[in-house]
Amino acid sequence: MASGLSPDPVSQRVIAVAYSGGRDSTALLHACAVAARNESALRVVALHVHHGLSAQADAWQAHAQTTCDEWARAGLPVSLMVRRVSVDLSGGASVEARARVARYAALSDMVLTAGGDLLLLAHHRRDQAETFLLQALRGAGVAGLASMPKDEWRGGIRWVRPWLDHPREAIEAYVAAHRLAYVEDDSNSDVQFARNRLRVNVWPALLEAFPDAERALASSGSKVADALPAMASWHQQLLLRALVPNDGDHTPTAKPVLDAAQWAGWPVGERREALRAWYQQIAGRSLAARWVYRLADEVPGMIERLSASNWEEIGVSLYRGRLSYSSQRPLLRADGASTLPVVKLGPLAEGEHRVASWFGCLRVRRVAMGGVPAQSLKEVVLRPRVGGEQFQLAPGRPPRSLKKQFQSEGVPSWLRQGPLVYAEDRLMWVPGLGVDARAVASDGVPQYAFDWLPDSSSAT
């Protein structure tokens, strides 16, 4: 710069590198820093995640800091950012999986905090081959066998693995040529972890029998990955054929349901793929393979028998020939009685109102018509169903019991969960049905409607 001043950090392009302190990430960080040395518009930020799972974790962080400080003094545009995370060691997924989730969340947050949108990771061809083999041994589908993507956008960040096509030996040679110091993870020899068992017990014998195994397996993963865009397009076509509006859910966030009566007649492979795509779309996570196979096999027969069912473990229910999803756990005991209290609220304003004892919140929203008058919000009482409640669907129609109204409107049991909303002992609103016609405000006056939002902690 003509003024001789240092570049403004805000205007510089951030290159973030996931940096554990190990051999591979050390090589990648060094290569990036050297490449950016003569580019004033670039700065490299090393992102280090401290899991606390190893007795060496503090020493690794100290090594990372020392390395970055030494390189910075030598003129390399690099700095260190550290994030400590806590990994849940209780039951469920493996320690590897939980640590990976925590690490990736921390990396994402640090990239954005640093003001960047590009993250480089040091995975190489051996890592890709191992991933493909591990996924195959777990019985993974197409998405799993595609292994690690080389370049993808996720959560507003571009995740890039620039060395995914390069052998580990090339990285070892780079480290040796530049005499780079790195740490050794003592857990890499612990064969209780699946990847380590593969590396220690399987990989040497595999390479001896098939010297080109690394290249071949990584290539297979790449070819499977090439099919993912076509698979995604096909999934969308399947869903266009199978999804219908959720007539039983009157909330603004209603999610589409799967027309199981139509879907049941498809070839079994299409049924499974449609299930996977639908569940991923509405639940935001993958449906376990055992459930995919179970539902694809069992539901067609249930459709023929006009059966209904609710699989609470995954939040999926079959009702009147349709598969629906709900993240809300039942709030009733097995005998149908409520265990929840009467709660008084008010005066209520527009917005969300937390009700801890009901494990959710009541959302009040302004509507143009079909709502309750504003004065009804002076005091609202939330009550559980006790039996005998009458609800009027529309003007001119007779009030009927909630059970009959739910049945006539096709409201499945999981959408009936939540409190009944009263004002001065008058029923105003019922989850799954909406505002009682007798409580609807006159045209032209301020009026409001309700939604019941279960806590995410109550999700299955």
C-alpha positions as CSV (number, residue, x, y, z in Angstrom):
1,M,0.0,0.0,0.0
2,A,1.3,3.5,-0.9
3,S,0.8,4.8,2.7
4,G,2.9,2.0,4.1
5,L,0.1,1.1,6.5
6,S,-1.0,-2.5,7.2
7,P,-4.0,-3.8,5.3
8,D,-7.4,-3.2,7.1
9,P,-8.4,-6.6,8.5
10,V,-12.0,-5.9,7.8
11,S,-11.4,-5.5,4.1
12,Q,-9.2,-8.6,3.9
13,R,-10.5,-11.9,2.5
14,V,-10.5,-14.5,5.3
15,I,-9.2,-18.0,4.5
16,A,-10.1,-20.2,7.5
17,V,-8.3,-23.5,8.0
18,A,-9.4,-26.3,10.4
19,Y,-6.3,-26.8,12.5
20,S,-5.9,-29.6,15.0
21,G,-2.2,-29.4,15.2
22,G,-1.7,-32.8,13.5
23,R,0.4,-33.5,10.4
24,D,-2.3,-33.0,7.7
25,S,-3.8,-29.8,9.1
26,T,-0.4,-28.4,9.9
27,A,0.7,-28.9,6.2
28,L,-2.5,-27.3,4.9
29,L,-2.3,-24.3,7.2
30,H,1.4,-23.7,6.3
31,A,0.7,-24.0,2.6
32,C,-2.1,-21.5,2.8
33,A,-0.1,-19.0,4.9
34,V,2.8,-19.2,2.5
35,A,0.5,-18.7,-0.5
36,A,-1.1,-15.7,1.2
37,R,2.2,-14.1,2.3
38,N,2.4,-11.8,-0.7
39,E,-1.3,-11.2,-1.0
40,S,-2.2,-8.2,1.1
41,A,-5.9,-8.8,0.6
42,L,-5.7,-12.2,2.3
43,R,-5.4,-13.3,5.9
44,V,-5.4,-16.9,7.2
45,V,-7.1,-17.9,10.4
46,A,-6.4,-21.2,12.0
47,L,-9.4,-22.7,13.8
48,H,-8.6,-25.0,16.7
49,V,-11.3,-26.9,18.5
50,H,-10.5,-28.1,22.1
51,H,-12.7,-31.1,22.8
52,G,-11.3,-31.9,26.2
53,L,-11.5,-35.6,25.4
54,S,-7.7,-36.2,25.7
55,A,-5.3,-35.5,28.5
56,Q,-3.2,-33.8,25.8
57,A,-5.8,-31.4,24.7
58,D,-4.3,-28.4,26.6
59,A,-0.9,-29.2,25.2
60,W,-2.3,-29.4,21.7
61,Q,-3.8,-26.0,22.0
62,A,-0.5,-24.6,23.4
63,H,1.3,-26.1,20.4
64,A,-1.2,-24.5,18.0
65,Q,-0.7,-21.1,19.6
66,T,3.1,-21.4,19.6
67,T,3.2,-22.5,15.9
68,C,0.9,-19.7,14.7
69,D,2.9,-17.1,16.8
70,E,6.2,-18.3,15.3
71,W,4.9,-18.2,11.8
72,A,3.4,-14.8,12.3
73,R,6.7,-13.5,13.5
74,A,8.3,-15.0,10.4
75,G,6.0,-12.9,8.2
76,L,3.2,-15.3,7.5
77,P,-0.3,-13.7,7.7
78,V,-1.8,-16.3,10.1
79,S,-3.6,-16.1,13.5
80,L,-5.2,-18.6,15.8
81,M,-8.8,-18.8,17.0
82,V,-9.8,-21.4,19.6
83,R,-13.1,-22.7,20.7
84,R,-13.6,-25.1,23.6
85,V,-16.6,-27.5,23.3
86,S,-18.2,-30.0,25.6
87,V,-18.9,-33.5,24.1
88,D,-21.9,-35.4,25.6
89,L,-20.6,-38.8,26.7
90,S,-23.9,-40.3,27.6
91,G,-25.7,-43.0,25.5
92,G,-26.7,-42.7,21.9
93,A,-24.3,-42.0,19.1
94,S,-20.6,-42.9,19.2
95,V,-18.1,-40.6,20.8
96,E,-16.6,-40.1,17.4
97,A,-19.9,-39.0,16.0
98,R,-20.7,-36.7,18.9
99,A,-17.3,-35.1,18.8
100,R,-17.6,-34.6,15.0
101,V,-20.9,-32.8,15.4
102,A,-19.5,-30.6,18.2
103,R,-16.4,-29.8,16.1
104,Y,-18.2,-28.9,13.0
105,A,-20.6,-26.7,14.9
106,A,-17.7,-24.9,16.5
107,L,-15.9,-24.5,13.2
108,S,-18.9,-23.0,11.5
109,D,-19.4,-20.5,14.3
110,M,-15.7,-19.5,14.3
111,V,-15.6,-19.0,10.5
112,L,-18.6,-16.6,10.7
113,T,-17.1,-14.9,13.8
114,A,-13.8,-14.4,11.8
115,G,-15.8,-12.7,9.1
116,G,-15.3,-15.4,6.5
117,D,-17.3,-17.9,4.5
118,L,-14.6,-20.3,3.3
119,L,-13.3,-23.2,5.4
120,L,-10.5,-25.5,4.2
121,L,-10.1,-29.0,5.7
122,A,-7.1,-31.2,5.3
123,H,-8.7,-34.5,4.4
124,H,-6.8,-36.4,1.8
125,R,-7.3,-39.4,-0.5
126,R,-6.7,-42.0,2.2
127,D,-9.3,-40.4,4.4
128,Q,-11.8,-40.5,1.6
129,A,-11.1,-44.2,0.9
130,E,-11.4,-45.1,4.6
131,T,-14.7,-43.2,4.7
132,F,-16.1,-45.0,1.7
133,L,-15.1,-48.4,3.2
134,L,-16.5,-47.6,6.6
135,Q,-19.8,-46.4,5.1
136,A,-20.0,-49.6,3.1
137,L,-19.4,-51.7,6.2
138,R,-22.2,-49.9,7.9
139,G,-24.6,-50.6,5.0
140,A,-24.9,-47.0,4.0
141,G,-27.0,-45.8,1.0
142,V,-26.0,-43.5,-1.8
143,A,-25.5,-40.4,0.4
144,G,-23.2,-42.3,2.7
145,L,-21.2,-44.0,0.0
146,A,-20.6,-40.6,-1.6
147,S,-18.3,-40.0,1.4
148,M,-16.9,-36.6,1.9
149,P,-17.7,-33.8,-0.6
150,K,-14.8,-32.0,-2.0
151,D,-16.6,-28.6,-2.2
152,E,-20.0,-27.7,-0.8
153,W,-22.0,-24.9,0.7
154,R,-23.5,-25.6,4.1
155,G,-24.9,-23.1,6.6
156,G,-23.7,-20.1,4.6
157,I,-20.1,-21.5,4.6
158,R,-18.2,-23.1,1.7
159,W,-16.5,-26.2,3.0
160,V,-13.6,-27.2,0.8
161,R,-11.2,-30.2,1.0
162,P,-8.5,-29.2,-1.5
163,W,-6.3,-32.3,-1.0
164,L,-9.1,-34.9,-1.3
165,D,-7.5,-36.2,-4.5
166,H,-4.0,-36.3,-3.1
167,P,-2.2,-39.2,-1.4
168,R,-1.1,-39.0,2.2
169,E,2.5,-39.5,1.1
170,A,2.5,-36.2,-0.7
171,I,1.5,-34.4,2.6
172,E,4.2,-36.3,4.5
173,A,6.7,-35.2,1.9
174,Y,5.6,-31.5,2.3
175,V,5.9,-31.7,6.1
176,A,9.4,-33.2,5.8
177,A,10.6,-30.7,3.2
178,H,9.5,-27.7,5.4
179,R,10.5,-29.4,8.7
180,L,7.1,-28.7,10.2
181,A,6.4,-29.7,13.8
182,Y,3.1,-31.3,14.6
183,V,1.4,-33.2,17.3
184,E,0.5,-36.9,17.4
185,D,-3.0,-37.8,18.6
186,D,-2.6,-40.6,21.1
187,S,-6.1,-41.8,20.4
188,N,-5.2,-42.8,16.8
189,S,-4.0,-46.1,18.0
190,D,-7.1,-46.8,20.1
191,V,-8.9,-49.6,18.2
192,Q,-12.1,-49.1,20.1
193,F,-12.8,-46.5,17.4
194,A,-14.0,-47.9,14.1
195,R,-11.7,-45.8,11.9
196,N,-8.7,-46.7,14.0
197,R,-9.5,-50.4,13.8
198,L,-9.7,-50.0,10.0
199,R,-6.3,-48.2,9.9
200,V,-4.5,-50.5,12.3
201,N,-6.0,-54.0,11.6
202,V,-7.4,-53.9,8.1
203,W,-5.7,-51.3,6.0
204,P,-2.1,-52.8,5.9
205,A,-3.5,-56.2,4.8
206,L,-5.8,-54.6,2.3
207,L,-3.0,-52.7,0.6
208,E,-0.8,-55.7,0.6
209,A,-3.5,-57.7,-1.3
210,F,-4.7,-54.7,-3.4
211,P,-2.0,-52.1,-3.7
212,D,-4.3,-49.7,-5.6
213,A,-7.1,-50.0,-3.0
214,E,-6.8,-46.4,-1.8
215,R,-7.2,-44.9,-5.3
216,A,-9.9,-47.3,-6.3
217,L,-12.1,-46.8,-3.2
218,A,-11.7,-43.0,-3.3
219,S,-12.6,-43.1,-7.0
220,S,-15.8,-45.1,-6.2
221,G,-16.8,-42.6,-3.7
222,S,-16.3,-39.8,-6.2
223,K,-18.4,-41.6,-8.8
224,V,-21.2,-42.1,-6.3
225,A,-21.1,-38.4,-5.4
226,D,-21.6,-37.6,-9.1
227,A,-25.0,-39.2,-8.8
228,L,-26.2,-37.1,-5.9
229,P,-27.6,-34.2,-7.9
230,A,-29.6,-36.6,-10.1
231,M,-30.8,-38.4,-7.0
232,A,-31.9,-35.1,-5.4
233,S,-33.9,-34.2,-8.6
234,W,-35.5,-37.7,-8.6
235,H,-36.4,-37.3,-4.9
236,Q,-38.2,-34.1,-5.7
237,Q,-40.1,-35.7,-8.5
238,L,-41.2,-38.5,-6.1
239,L,-42.3,-36.0,-3.5
240,L,-44.3,-34.0,-6.1
241,R,-46.3,-37.2,-6.8
242,A,-46.7,-38.2,-3.1
243,L,-47.1,-35.0,-1.0
244,V,-50.5,-33.4,-0.2
245,P,-51.4,-30.5,2.1
246,N,-52.0,-31.3,5.7
247,D,-55.7,-30.6,6.0
248,G,-55.7,-31.5,9.7
249,D,-53.1,-29.0,10.7
250,H,-54.4,-25.4,10.5
251,T,-51.2,-23.7,11.8
252,P,-49.0,-21.5,9.5
253,T,-46.2,-23.9,9.8
254,A,-48.2,-27.0,8.7
255,K,-45.9,-29.6,7.1
256,P,-47.0,-31.6,4.0
257,V,-48.1,-35.2,4.5
258,L,-47.4,-38.2,2.4
259,D,-50.3,-39.7,0.6
260,A,-49.6,-43.3,1.7
261,A,-52.6,-44.7,-0.2
262,Q,-50.9,-43.7,-3.5
263,W,-47.4,-44.3,-2.3
264,A,-48.2,-47.9,-1.2
265,G,-48.7,-48.9,-4.8
266,W,-45.2,-47.9,-5.9
267,P,-42.3,-50.3,-6.3
268,V,-40.6,-50.9,-3.0
269,G,-37.4,-49.1,-4.0
270,E,-39.3,-45.9,-4.8
271,R,-41.3,-46.2,-1.5
272,R,-38.0,-46.3,0.4
273,E,-36.4,-43.4,-1.4
274,A,-39.6,-41.3,-1.1
275,L,-39.7,-42.0,2.7
276,R,-36.1,-41.0,3.1
277,A,-36.5,-37.7,1.1
278,W,-39.8,-36.8,2.8
279,Y,-38.5,-37.4,6.4
280,Q,-35.3,-35.5,5.7
281,Q,-37.3,-32.6,4.4
282,I,-39.8,-32.3,7.2
283,A,-37.8,-33.6,10.2
284,G,-34.4,-32.1,9.2
285,R,-32.6,-35.3,9.8
286,S,-32.2,-38.8,8.3
287,L,-34.6,-41.6,9.0
288,A,-32.8,-44.7,10.2
289,A,-32.5,-47.5,7.7
290,R,-34.4,-49.9,9.9
291,W,-37.4,-47.5,10.0
292,V,-37.3,-47.0,6.2
293,Y,-37.4,-50.7,5.6
294,R,-40.0,-51.3,8.3
295,L,-42.5,-48.6,7.1
296,A,-42.0,-49.4,3.4
297,D,-42.9,-53.0,4.2
298,E,-45.6,-52.6,6.8
299,V,-47.6,-49.6,5.8
300,P,-49.1,-50.9,2.5
301,G,-50.7,-53.7,4.4
302,M,-52.0,-51.3,7.0
303,I,-53.5,-49.2,4.2
304,E,-55.5,-52.2,2.9
305,R,-56.8,-52.9,6.4
306,L,-57.7,-49.2,7.0
307,S,-55.4,-49.2,10.0
308,A,-54.0,-46.3,11.9
309,S,-50.8,-46.1,13.9
310,N,-48.4,-43.8,15.7
311,W,-44.6,-44.5,15.8
312,E,-43.6,-42.1,18.6
313,E,-39.9,-42.9,18.3
314,I,-39.7,-41.2,15.0
315,G,-42.7,-38.8,15.2
316,V,-44.5,-40.5,12.3
317,S,-48.2,-41.5,12.3
318,L,-50.5,-43.2,9.8
319,Y,-54.1,-41.9,9.8
320,R,-56.8,-42.1,7.1
321,G,-54.2,-43.3,4.5
322,R,-51.7,-40.5,5.1
323,L,-48.3,-40.4,6.8
324,S,-47.7,-37.3,8.9
325,Y,-44.9,-36.1,11.1
326,S,-44.9,-34.3,14.4
327,S,-42.1,-33.5,16.7
328,Q,-44.4,-33.2,19.7
329,R,-44.5,-36.0,22.3
330,P,-48.0,-37.0,23.5
331,L,-49.1,-35.0,26.6
332,L,-51.6,-37.6,27.7
333,R,-51.2,-40.7,29.8
334,A,-51.9,-44.1,28.2
335,D,-55.5,-44.0,29.6
336,G,-56.2,-40.7,27.8
337,A,-56.3,-38.5,30.9
338,S,-54.2,-35.3,31.0
339,T,-51.5,-34.8,33.5
340,L,-51.2,-31.1,32.8
341,P,-52.4,-28.1,34.9
342,V,-54.8,-25.3,34.4
343,V,-52.8,-22.1,33.6
344,K,-54.0,-18.5,33.6
345,L,-52.3,-16.0,31.3
346,G,-52.9,-12.4,30.5
347,P,-53.2,-9.9,29.4
348,L,-51.6,-11.3,26.2
349,A,-50.0,-9.3,23.5
350,E,-49.1,-10.5,20.0
351,G,-46.1,-12.9,20.1
352,E,-45.0,-16.1,21.7
353,H,-45.8,-16.8,25.4
354,R,-43.8,-19.6,27.1
355,V,-45.8,-22.1,29.2
356,A,-43.2,-24.2,31.0
357,S,-45.7,-26.6,32.7
358,W,-47.2,-27.4,29.2
359,F,-43.7,-27.8,27.6
360,G,-44.3,-25.3,24.9
361,C,-45.5,-21.8,24.1
362,L,-48.8,-20.2,22.9
363,R,-48.3,-17.9,19.9
364,V,-50.8,-15.1,19.5
365,R,-50.9,-13.6,16.0
366,R,-52.9,-10.8,14.4
367,V,-55.3,-12.0,11.7
368,A,-57.7,-10.1,9.3
369,M,-60.7,-12.4,10.0
370,G,-61.7,-15.5,11.8
371,G,-59.9,-14.6,15.0
372,V,-61.0,-13.8,18.6
373,P,-61.6,-10.1,19.6
374,A,-58.7,-8.3,21.3
375,Q,-60.6,-8.0,24.6
376,S,-60.6,-11.8,24.8
377,L,-56.9,-11.6,25.5
378,K,-57.3,-9.8,28.8
379,E,-57.2,-13.1,30.6
380,V,-56.7,-16.5,28.9
381,V,-57.0,-19.8,30.6
382,L,-55.3,-22.9,29.3
383,R,-57.0,-26.2,30.2
384,P,-56.5,-29.8,29.4
385,R,-59.3,-31.9,27.9
386,V,-61.5,-33.5,30.5
387,G,-64.3,-34.7,28.3
388,G,-67.7,-33.2,27.4
389,E,-66.3,-30.1,25.7
390,Q,-68.4,-28.8,22.7
391,F,-66.9,-27.1,19.7
392,Q,-68.7,-25.3,16.8
393,L,-66.9,-25.5,13.5
394,A,-68.7,-22.7,11.7
395,P,-71.7,-20.4,12.1
396,G,-75.0,-22.2,11.5
397,R,-73.5,-25.6,12.4
398,P,-74.4,-27.3,15.7
399,P,-71.7,-27.6,18.4
400,R,-70.5,-31.2,18.7
401,S,-68.1,-33.0,21.0
402,L,-64.4,-32.5,20.4
403,K,-64.0,-36.2,19.6
404,K,-66.6,-36.0,16.8
405,Q,-65.2,-32.8,15.5
406,F,-61.7,-34.2,15.4
407,Q,-62.9,-37.3,13.5
408,S,-65.0,-35.3,11.0
409,E,-62.1,-33.0,10.2
410,G,-59.6,-35.8,10.1
411,V,-57.3,-34.4,12.8
412,P,-54.9,-37.1,13.9
413,S,-54.2,-37.6,17.6
414,W,-50.8,-36.0,17.6
415,L,-52.2,-32.7,16.3
416,R,-54.8,-32.7,19.1
417,Q,-52.1,-32.3,21.7
418,G,-51.8,-28.9,23.5
419,P,-54.1,-26.9,25.7
420,L,-57.6,-25.7,25.1
421,V,-57.8,-21.9,25.2
422,Y,-60.6,-20.3,27.2
423,A,-61.7,-16.8,28.0
424,E,-64.2,-16.3,30.9
425,D,-65.1,-20.1,30.8
426,R,-65.9,-19.8,27.1
427,L,-63.9,-22.1,24.8
428,M,-62.1,-20.0,22.2
429,W,-59.6,-22.2,20.5
430,V,-58.7,-25.9,20.1
431,P,-55.4,-27.3,18.7
432,G,-56.1,-29.0,15.3
433,L,-59.5,-27.3,14.9
434,G,-58.9,-23.6,15.4
435,V,-61.2,-20.9,16.7
436,D,-64.6,-21.8,17.9
437,A,-67.2,-20.2,15.7
438,R,-69.0,-18.8,18.7
439,A,-65.9,-16.9,19.8
440,V,-65.1,-15.3,16.3
441,A,-64.8,-11.5,16.3
442,S,-67.0,-9.3,14.2
443,D,-65.7,-8.0,10.9
444,G,-63.5,-4.9,11.1
445,V,-62.3,-5.2,14.7
446,P,-58.8,-6.2,15.8
447,Q,-58.7,-9.9,16.2
448,Y,-56.2,-12.7,16.9
449,A,-55.6,-16.4,16.4
450,F,-53.5,-18.9,18.3
451,D,-50.9,-21.6,17.5
452,W,-49.5,-24.1,20.0
453,L,-45.7,-24.6,19.6
454,P,-44.3,-27.6,21.5
455,D,-40.7,-27.3,22.9
456,S,-38.0,-28.6,20.7
457,S,-36.9,-30.6,23.8
458,S,-40.1,-32.6,23.5
459,A,-39.2,-33.7,20.0
460,T,-38.7,-37.4,19.4
